[in-house]
Coordinates of C-alpha atoms and ligand atoms in Angstrom, one line a residue:
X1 CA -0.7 -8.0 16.3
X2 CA 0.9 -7.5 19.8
X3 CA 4.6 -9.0 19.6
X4 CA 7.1 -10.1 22.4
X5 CA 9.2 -11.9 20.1
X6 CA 9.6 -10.6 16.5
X7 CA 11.0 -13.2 13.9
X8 CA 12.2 -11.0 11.2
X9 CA 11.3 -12.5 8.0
X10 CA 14.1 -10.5 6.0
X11 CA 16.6 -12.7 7.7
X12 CA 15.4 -15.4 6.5
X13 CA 16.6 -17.1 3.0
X14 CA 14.2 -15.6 1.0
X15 CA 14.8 -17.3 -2.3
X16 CA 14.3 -20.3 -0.1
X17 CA 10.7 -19.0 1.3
X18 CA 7.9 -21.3 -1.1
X19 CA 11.0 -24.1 -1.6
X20 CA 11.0 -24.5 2.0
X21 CA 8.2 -27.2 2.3
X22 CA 9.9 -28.9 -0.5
X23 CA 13.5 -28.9 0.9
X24 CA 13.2 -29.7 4.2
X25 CA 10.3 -31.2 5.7
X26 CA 10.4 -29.8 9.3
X27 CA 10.3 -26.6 8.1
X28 CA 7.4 -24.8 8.1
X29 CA 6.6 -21.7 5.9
X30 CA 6.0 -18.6 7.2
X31 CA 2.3 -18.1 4.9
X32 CA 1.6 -21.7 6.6
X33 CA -1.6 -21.4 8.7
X34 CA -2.7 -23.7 11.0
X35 CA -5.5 -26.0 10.0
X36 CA -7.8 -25.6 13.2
X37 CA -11.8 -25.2 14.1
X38 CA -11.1 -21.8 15.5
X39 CA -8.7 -20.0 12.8
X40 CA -9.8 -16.5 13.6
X41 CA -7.9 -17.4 16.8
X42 CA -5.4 -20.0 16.0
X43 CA -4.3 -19.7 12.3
X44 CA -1.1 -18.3 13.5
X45 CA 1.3 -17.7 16.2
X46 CA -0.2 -14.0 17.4
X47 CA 3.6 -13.4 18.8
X48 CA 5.0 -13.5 15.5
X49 CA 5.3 -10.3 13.7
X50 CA 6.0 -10.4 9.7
X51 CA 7.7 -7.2 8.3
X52 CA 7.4 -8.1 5.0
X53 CA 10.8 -5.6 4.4
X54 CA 10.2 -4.9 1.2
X55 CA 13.8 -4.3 -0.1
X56 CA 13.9 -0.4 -0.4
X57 CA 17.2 0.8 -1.2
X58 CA 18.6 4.4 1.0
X59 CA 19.9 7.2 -1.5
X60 CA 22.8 8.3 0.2
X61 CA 21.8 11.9 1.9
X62 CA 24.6 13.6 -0.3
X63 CA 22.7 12.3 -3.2
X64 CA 19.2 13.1 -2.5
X65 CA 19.2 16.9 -3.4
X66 CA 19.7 15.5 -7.2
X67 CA 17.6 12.7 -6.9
X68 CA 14.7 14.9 -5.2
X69 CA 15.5 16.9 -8.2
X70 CA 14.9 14.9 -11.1
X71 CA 11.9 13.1 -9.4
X72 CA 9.9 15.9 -8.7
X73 CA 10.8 17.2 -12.4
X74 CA 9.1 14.1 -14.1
X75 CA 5.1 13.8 -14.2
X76 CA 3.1 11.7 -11.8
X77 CA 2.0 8.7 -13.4
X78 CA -0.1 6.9 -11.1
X79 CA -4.4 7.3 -11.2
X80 CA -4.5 8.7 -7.9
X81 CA -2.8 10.9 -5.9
X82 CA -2.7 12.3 -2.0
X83 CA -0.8 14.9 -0.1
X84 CA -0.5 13.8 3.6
X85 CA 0.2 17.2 5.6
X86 CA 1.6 16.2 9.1
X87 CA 0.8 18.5 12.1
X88 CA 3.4 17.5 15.1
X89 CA 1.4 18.9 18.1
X90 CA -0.5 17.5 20.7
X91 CA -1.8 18.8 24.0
X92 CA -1.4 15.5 25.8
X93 CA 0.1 11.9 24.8
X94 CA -2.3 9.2 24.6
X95 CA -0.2 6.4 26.5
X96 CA -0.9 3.8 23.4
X97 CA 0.5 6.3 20.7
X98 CA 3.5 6.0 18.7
X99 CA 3.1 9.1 16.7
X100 CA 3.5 11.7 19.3
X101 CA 6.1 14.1 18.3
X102 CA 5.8 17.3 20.4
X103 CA 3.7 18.9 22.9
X104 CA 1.2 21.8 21.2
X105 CA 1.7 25.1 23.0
X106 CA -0.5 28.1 21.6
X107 CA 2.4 30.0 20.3
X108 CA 3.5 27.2 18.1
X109 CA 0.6 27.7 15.7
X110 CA 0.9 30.8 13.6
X111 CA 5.0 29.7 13.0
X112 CA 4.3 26.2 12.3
X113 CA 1.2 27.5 9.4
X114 CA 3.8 30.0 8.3
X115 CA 6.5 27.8 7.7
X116 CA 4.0 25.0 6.6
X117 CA 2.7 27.1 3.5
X118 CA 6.6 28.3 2.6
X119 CA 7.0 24.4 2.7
X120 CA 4.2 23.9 0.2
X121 CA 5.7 26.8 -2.0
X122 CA 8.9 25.1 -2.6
X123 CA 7.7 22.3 -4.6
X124 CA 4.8 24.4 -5.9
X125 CA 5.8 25.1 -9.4
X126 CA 7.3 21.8 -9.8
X127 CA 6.0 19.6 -12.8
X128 CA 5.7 16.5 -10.0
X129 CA 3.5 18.8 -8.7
X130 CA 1.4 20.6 -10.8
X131 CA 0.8 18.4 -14.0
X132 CA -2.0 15.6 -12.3
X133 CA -4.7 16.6 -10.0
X134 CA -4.6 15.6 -6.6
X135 CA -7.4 13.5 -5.3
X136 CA -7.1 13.2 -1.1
X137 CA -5.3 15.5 1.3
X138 CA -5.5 14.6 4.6
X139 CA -4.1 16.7 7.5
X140 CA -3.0 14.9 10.1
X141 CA -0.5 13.9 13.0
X142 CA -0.4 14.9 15.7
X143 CA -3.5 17.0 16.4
X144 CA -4.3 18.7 13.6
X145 CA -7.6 20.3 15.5
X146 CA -4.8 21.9 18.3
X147 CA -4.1 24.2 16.0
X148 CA -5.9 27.9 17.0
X149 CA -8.2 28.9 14.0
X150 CA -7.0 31.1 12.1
X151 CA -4.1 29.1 11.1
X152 CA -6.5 26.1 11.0
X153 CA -8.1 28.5 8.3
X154 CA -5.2 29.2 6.4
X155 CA -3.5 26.0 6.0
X156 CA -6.3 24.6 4.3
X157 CA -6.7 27.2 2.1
X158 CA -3.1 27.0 1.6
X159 CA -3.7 23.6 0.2
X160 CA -5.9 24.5 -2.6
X161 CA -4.0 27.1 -3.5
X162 CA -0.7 25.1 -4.0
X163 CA -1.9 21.9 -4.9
X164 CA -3.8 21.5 -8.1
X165 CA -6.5 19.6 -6.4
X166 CA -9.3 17.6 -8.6
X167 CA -12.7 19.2 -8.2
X168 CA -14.3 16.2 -6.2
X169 CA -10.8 16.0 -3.5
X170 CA -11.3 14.5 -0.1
X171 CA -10.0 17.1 2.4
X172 CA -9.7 15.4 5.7
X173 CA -9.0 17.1 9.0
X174 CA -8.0 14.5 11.2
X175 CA -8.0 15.6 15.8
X176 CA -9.5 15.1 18.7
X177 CA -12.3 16.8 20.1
X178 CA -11.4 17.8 23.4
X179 CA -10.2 22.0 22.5
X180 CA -12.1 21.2 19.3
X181 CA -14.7 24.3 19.5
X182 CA -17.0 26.1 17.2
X183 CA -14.4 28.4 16.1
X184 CA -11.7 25.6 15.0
X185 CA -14.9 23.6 13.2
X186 CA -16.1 26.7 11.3
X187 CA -12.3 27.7 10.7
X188 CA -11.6 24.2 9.0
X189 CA -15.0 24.6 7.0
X190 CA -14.4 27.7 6.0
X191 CA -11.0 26.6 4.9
X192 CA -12.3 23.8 2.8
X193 CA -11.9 20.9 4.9
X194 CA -14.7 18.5 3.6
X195 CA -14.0 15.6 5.9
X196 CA -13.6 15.7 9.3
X197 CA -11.8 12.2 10.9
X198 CA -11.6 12.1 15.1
X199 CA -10.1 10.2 17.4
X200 CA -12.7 9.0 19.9
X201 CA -11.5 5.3 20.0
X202 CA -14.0 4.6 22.8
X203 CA -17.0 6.5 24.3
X204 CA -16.9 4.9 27.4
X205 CA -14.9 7.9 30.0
X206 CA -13.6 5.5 32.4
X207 CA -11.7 3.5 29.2
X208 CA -10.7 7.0 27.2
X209 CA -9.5 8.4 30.8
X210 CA -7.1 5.3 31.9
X211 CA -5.5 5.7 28.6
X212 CA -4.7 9.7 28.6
X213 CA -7.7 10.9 26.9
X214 CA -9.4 14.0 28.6
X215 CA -13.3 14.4 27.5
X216 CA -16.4 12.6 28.6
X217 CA -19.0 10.2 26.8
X218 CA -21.3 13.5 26.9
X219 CA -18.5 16.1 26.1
X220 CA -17.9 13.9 23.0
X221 CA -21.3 13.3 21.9
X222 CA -22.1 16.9 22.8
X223 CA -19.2 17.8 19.8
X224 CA -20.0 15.7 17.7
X225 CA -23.5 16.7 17.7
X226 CA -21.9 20.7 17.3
X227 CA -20.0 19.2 14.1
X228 CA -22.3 17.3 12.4
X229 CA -25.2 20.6 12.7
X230 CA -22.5 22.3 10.1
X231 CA -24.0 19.7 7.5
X232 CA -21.1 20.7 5.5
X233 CA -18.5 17.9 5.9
X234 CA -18.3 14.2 6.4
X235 CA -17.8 13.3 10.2
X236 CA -16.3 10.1 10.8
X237 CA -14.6 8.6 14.1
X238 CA -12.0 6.1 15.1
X239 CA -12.8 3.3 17.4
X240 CA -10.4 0.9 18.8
X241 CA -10.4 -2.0 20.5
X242 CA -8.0 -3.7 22.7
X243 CA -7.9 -1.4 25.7
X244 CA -7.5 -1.7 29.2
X245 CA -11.2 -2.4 30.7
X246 CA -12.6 -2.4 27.4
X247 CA -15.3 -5.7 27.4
X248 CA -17.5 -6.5 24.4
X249 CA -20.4 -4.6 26.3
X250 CA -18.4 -1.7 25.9
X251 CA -17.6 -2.5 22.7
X252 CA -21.1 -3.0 21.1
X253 CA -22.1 0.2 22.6
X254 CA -19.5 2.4 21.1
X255 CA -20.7 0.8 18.0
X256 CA -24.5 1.9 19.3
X257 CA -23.4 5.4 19.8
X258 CA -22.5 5.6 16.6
X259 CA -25.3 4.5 14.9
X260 CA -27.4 6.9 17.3
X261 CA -25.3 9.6 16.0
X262 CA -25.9 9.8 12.4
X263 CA -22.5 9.8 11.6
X264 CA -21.0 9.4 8.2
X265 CA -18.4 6.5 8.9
X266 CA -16.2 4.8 11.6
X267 CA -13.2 3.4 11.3
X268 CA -12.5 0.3 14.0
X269 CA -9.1 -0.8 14.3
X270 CA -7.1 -3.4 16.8
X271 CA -4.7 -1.7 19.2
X272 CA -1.2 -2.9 19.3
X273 CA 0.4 -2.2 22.1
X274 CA 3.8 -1.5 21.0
X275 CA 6.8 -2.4 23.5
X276 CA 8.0 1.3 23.5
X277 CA 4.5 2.8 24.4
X278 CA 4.1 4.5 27.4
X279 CA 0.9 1.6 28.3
X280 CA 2.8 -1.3 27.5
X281 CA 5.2 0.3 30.9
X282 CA 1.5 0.9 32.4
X283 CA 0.7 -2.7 32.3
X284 CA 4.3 -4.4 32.8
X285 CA 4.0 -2.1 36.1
X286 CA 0.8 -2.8 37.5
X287 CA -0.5 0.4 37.0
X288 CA -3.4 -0.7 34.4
X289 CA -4.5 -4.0 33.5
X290 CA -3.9 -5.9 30.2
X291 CA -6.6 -5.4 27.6
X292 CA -8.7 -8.0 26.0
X293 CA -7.0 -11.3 24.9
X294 CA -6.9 -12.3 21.3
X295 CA -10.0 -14.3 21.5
X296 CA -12.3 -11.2 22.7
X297 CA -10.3 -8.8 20.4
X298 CA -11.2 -11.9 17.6
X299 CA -15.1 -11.8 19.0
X300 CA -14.9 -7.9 19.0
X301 CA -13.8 -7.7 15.6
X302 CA -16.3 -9.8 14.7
X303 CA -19.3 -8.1 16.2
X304 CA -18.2 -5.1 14.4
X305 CA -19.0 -6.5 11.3
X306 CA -22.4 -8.2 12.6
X307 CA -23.5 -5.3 13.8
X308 CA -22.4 -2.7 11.8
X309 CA -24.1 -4.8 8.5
X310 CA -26.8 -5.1 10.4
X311 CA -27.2 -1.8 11.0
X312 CA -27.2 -1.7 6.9
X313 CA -23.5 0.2 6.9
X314 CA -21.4 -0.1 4.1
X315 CA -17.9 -1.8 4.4
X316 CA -15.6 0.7 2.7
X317 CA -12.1 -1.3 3.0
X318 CA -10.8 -4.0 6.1
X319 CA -11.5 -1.4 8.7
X320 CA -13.5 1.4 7.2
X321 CA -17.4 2.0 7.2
X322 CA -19.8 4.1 5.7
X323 CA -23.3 4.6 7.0
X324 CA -24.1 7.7 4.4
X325 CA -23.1 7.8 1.0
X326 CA -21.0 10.8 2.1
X327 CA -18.3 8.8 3.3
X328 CA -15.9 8.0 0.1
X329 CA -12.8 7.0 2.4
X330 CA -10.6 7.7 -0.7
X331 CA -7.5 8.9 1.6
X332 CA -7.3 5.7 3.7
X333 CA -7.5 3.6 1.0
X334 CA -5.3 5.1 -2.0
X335 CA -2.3 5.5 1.1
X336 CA -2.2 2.0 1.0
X337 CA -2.3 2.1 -2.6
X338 CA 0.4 2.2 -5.6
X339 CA -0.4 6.0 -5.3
X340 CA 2.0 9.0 -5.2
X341 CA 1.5 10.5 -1.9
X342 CA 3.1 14.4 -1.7
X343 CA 4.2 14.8 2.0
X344 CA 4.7 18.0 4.1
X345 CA 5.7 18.9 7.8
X346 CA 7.7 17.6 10.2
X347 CA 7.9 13.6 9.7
X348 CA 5.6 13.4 7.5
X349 CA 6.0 10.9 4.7
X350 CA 5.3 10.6 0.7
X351 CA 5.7 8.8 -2.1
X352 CA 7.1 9.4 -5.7
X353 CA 7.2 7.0 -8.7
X354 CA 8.0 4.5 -5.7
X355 CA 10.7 6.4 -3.8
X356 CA 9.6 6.5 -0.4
X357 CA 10.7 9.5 1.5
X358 CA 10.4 11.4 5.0
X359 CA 10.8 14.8 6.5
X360 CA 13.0 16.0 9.4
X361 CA 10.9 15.0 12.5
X362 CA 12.3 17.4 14.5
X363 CA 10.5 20.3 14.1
X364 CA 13.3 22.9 14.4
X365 CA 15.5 21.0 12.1
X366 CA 12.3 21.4 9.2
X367 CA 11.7 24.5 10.0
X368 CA 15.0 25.9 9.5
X369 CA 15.5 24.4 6.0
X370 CA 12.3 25.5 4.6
X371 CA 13.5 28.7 5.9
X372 CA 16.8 27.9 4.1
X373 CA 14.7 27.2 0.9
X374 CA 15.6 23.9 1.1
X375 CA 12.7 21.0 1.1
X376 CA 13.5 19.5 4.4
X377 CA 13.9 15.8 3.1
X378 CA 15.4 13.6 5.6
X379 CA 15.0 10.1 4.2
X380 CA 14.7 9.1 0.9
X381 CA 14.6 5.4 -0.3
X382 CA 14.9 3.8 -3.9
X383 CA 11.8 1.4 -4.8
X384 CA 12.6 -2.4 -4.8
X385 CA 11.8 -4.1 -8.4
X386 CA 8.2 -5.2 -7.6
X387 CA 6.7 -2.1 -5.5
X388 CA 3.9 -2.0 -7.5
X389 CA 3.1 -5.2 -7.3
X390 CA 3.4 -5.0 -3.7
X391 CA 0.8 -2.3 -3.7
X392 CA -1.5 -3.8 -6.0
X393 CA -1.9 -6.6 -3.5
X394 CA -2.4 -4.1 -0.9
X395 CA -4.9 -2.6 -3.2
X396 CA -6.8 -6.0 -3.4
X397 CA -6.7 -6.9 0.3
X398 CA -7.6 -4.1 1.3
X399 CA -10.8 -4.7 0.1
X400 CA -11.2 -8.0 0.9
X401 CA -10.0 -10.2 -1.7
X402 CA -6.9 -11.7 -3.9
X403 CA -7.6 -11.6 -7.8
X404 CA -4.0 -13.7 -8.9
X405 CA -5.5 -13.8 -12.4
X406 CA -6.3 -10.6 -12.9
X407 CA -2.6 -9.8 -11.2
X408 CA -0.7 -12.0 -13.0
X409 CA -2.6 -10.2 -16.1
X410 CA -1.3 -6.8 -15.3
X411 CA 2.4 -7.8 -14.3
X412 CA 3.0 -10.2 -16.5
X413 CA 3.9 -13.2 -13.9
X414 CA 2.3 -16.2 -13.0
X415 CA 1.0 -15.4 -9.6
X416 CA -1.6 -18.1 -9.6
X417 CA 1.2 -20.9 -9.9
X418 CA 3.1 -19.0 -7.2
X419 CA 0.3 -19.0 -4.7
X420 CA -1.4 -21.7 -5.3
X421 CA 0.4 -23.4 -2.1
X422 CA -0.5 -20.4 -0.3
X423 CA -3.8 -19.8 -1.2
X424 CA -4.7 -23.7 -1.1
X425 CA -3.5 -23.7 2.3
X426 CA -5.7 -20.8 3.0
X427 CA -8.0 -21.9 1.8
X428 CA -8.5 -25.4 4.1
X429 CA -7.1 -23.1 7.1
X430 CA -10.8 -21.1 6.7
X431 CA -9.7 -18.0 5.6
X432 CA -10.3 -17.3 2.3
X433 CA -13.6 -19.0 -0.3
X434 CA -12.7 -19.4 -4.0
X435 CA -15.5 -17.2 -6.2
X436 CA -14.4 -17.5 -10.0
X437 CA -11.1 -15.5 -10.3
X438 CA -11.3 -14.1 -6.5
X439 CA -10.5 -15.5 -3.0
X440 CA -12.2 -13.5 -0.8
X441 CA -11.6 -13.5 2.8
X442 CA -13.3 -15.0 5.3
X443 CA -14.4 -13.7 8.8
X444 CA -10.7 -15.4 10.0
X445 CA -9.3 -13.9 7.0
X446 CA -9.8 -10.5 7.3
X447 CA -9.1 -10.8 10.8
X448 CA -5.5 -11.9 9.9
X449 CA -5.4 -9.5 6.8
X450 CA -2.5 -7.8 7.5
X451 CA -0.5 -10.7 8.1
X452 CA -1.8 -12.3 5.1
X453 CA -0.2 -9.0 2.6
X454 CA 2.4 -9.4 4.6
X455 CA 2.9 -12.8 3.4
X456 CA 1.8 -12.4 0.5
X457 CA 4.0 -9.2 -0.8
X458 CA 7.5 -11.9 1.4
X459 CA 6.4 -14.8 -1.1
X460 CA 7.0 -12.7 -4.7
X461 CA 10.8 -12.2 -3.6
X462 CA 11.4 -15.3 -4.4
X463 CA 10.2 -14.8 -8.4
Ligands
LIG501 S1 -3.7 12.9 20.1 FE1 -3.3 11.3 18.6 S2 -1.2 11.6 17.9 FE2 -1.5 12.8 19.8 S3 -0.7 11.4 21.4 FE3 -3.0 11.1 21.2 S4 -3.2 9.4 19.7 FE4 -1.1 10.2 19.6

């Protein structure tokens, strides 16, 4: 959710955090929603932004050679695994994004997918590597589709050839489709991209334009129509809502267009306008208006799901969709996993048995220790004692539900006693229905999902 005010949880006593009701009255928890006839709007304060801060612990940097050493010399152990390849370019910044790193010039291409495959070499004949099969690689950024083809070409390939990938792997090339041609789409194809993921986030010109995207409601349909005549890859798009101009008109037709399409799968997220953001200046200024408030985002979320299950699509995860049986989502959905997750190029993160870790952003700075021979590790962070179990909720919620039975099963803790509080609370507050062992969420619910992991993975600190 938007914030102007973030209260950050991890100052807070957490051993403290479920005893708070207990020990002092005017207290209110943090997981305590508002009982109210509206809770997709009023559960909780929308200003208040929970990091749940999990507890990760920084190697220090002279020690993560050795550590990076002995990790990636034990087997993955985890059932699934990614590879997230970041690509740093883009030809323009979108004014809402946060993950703009650089802008794409053509001659950047050919020495980025150099120094991208040497990258991919120096951890290939590690046993991290090469003893599990790797289920989703997904290439993105950045702009991925920037890229000119040829190296477009080669860095896939480069993928299969140093990754031991599992025979069924989702290979995602994420982009937009403005300078996305016939050559780039045939170049990723012929690669071995299976998946294709694009940014459209609305259809409408007037809303993409105000917000720094370049092509047309025709130009985009006219691509996507290109893409999709390759009948060799999933096509999915992003839509997004919470724009400037964007109304739920606008909204129900994007979710029309595509339907009319034939695409594969959408994905339809809430913006956030982040303080930093180039459209949050936009709007303090004058120079664009505020997007919907947080009851039309609430309504637009909402008609997302009526229409899109009435249109007989298949809800993959919180914000995913499938329309054909092509569409298997398995990046989005193990990233927010307990997976490993192997991570190359500039800023691009991963996972290992837990440890989180992150490459140089800059790209000169990654490029000149791969050249070096060096994996261009910049971060590295120890796991706190219950990451799994962090992820395992993840796991569930993204999909809809809490299972504390079956949890407290696997990790050996009563996490029904625990939440019970919580989940009573949530209960009356109308966002989540008992069903057996499961509480699944409601409308409200999954409309306040990711506060509600939030709060969930802040409450088992205090076990
Ligand atoms: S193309 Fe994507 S990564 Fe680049 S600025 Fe726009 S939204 Fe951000």
């Amino acid at each position: 959710m938007t914030s102007t005010s973030p209260i950050k949880i991890k100052d807070i006593d957490r051993m403290s955090l479920l005893k708070a009701r207990v020990s002092n009255k005017a207290e209110q928890p943090s997981w305590e929603a508002k009982i109210t006839d509206n809770p997709i709007t009023d559960a909780f304060d929308e200003n208040i932004v929970v990091h749940p801060g999990l507890g990760s612990m920084p190697i220090a940097p002279d020690q993560i050679p050795a550590e990076l050493e002995r990790l990636t010399s034990i087997p993955r152990s985890q059932p699934k695994t990614t590879a997230y390849i970041n690509v740093p370019f883009c030809e323009t910044r979108c004014l809402y994004c946060m993950f703009y790193i650089k802008p794409y010039r053509k001659e950047e291409s050919k020495k980025y997918a150099d120094t991208l495959i040497k990258e991919m070499q120096l951890w290939a004949d590690k046993r991290v590597i090469q003893t599990e099969p790797v289920h989703a690689v997904y290439f993105g950024g950045g702009t991925p589709t920037a890229l000119e083809a040829p190296d477009i070409q080669r860095i896939v390939e480069a993928v299969r050839k140093y990754l031991p990938l599992a025979k069924d792997c989702e290979i995602t090339f994420e982009g937009r489709l403005s300078n996305f041609g016939y050559d780039k789409m045939e170049a990723a194809i012929n690669g071995g991209a299976n998946r294709f993921s694009l940014g459209v986030q609305s259809f409408d010109t007037k809303i993409r334009q105000a917000v720094g995207r370049r092509s047309t409601k025709e130009e985009l349909k006219s691509q996507l129509k290109q893409l999709l005549s390759f009948n060799q890859a999933t096509v999915v798009v992003d839509l997004i809502y919470g724009f400037p101009y964007q109304t739920l008109e606008t909204w129900m037709e994007d979710l029309s267009i595509v339907d009319e399409l034939g695409l594969d799968g959408a994905d339809c997220y809430h913006l956030r306008v982040f303080p930093g953001s180039p459209l949050f200046k936009y709007i303090q200024n004058g120079k664009l208006p505020a997007g919907p408030d947080h009851a039309l985002k609430a309504a637009m979320f909402t008609k997302s799901i009526e229409m899109l299950q009435g249109m007989h699509w298949n809800r993959l995860s919180i914000s995913h969709w499938g329309r054909t049986t092509r569409e298997r989502n398995f990046y989005n959905y193990y990233a927010k996993s307990r997976s490993d997750c192997l991570a190359f190029g500039p800023g691009a993160g991963g996972v290992l048995h837990g440890y989180s870790y992150m490459m140089h952003r800059k790209v000169e700075d990654w490029s000149n220790l791969v050249e070096q021979g060096i994996k261009p590790v910049a971060m590295l962070m120890a796991p706190p004692k219950d990451w799994c179990l962090s992820r395992a909720i993840s796991e569930n919620m993204e999909l809809n539900y809490l299972n504390p039975k079956k949890l407290s099963a696997e990790f050996n803790a009563d996490l029904s006693a625990l939440w019970a509080p919580v989940l009573s609370n949530w209960q009356e507050a109308g966002l989540m229905e008992k069903e057996g062992d499961f509480y699944n969420l409601t409308i409200a619910g999954q409309f306040w999902q990711t506060r509600l992991t939030q709060l969930l993975m802040e409450t088992i600190k205090s076990r």
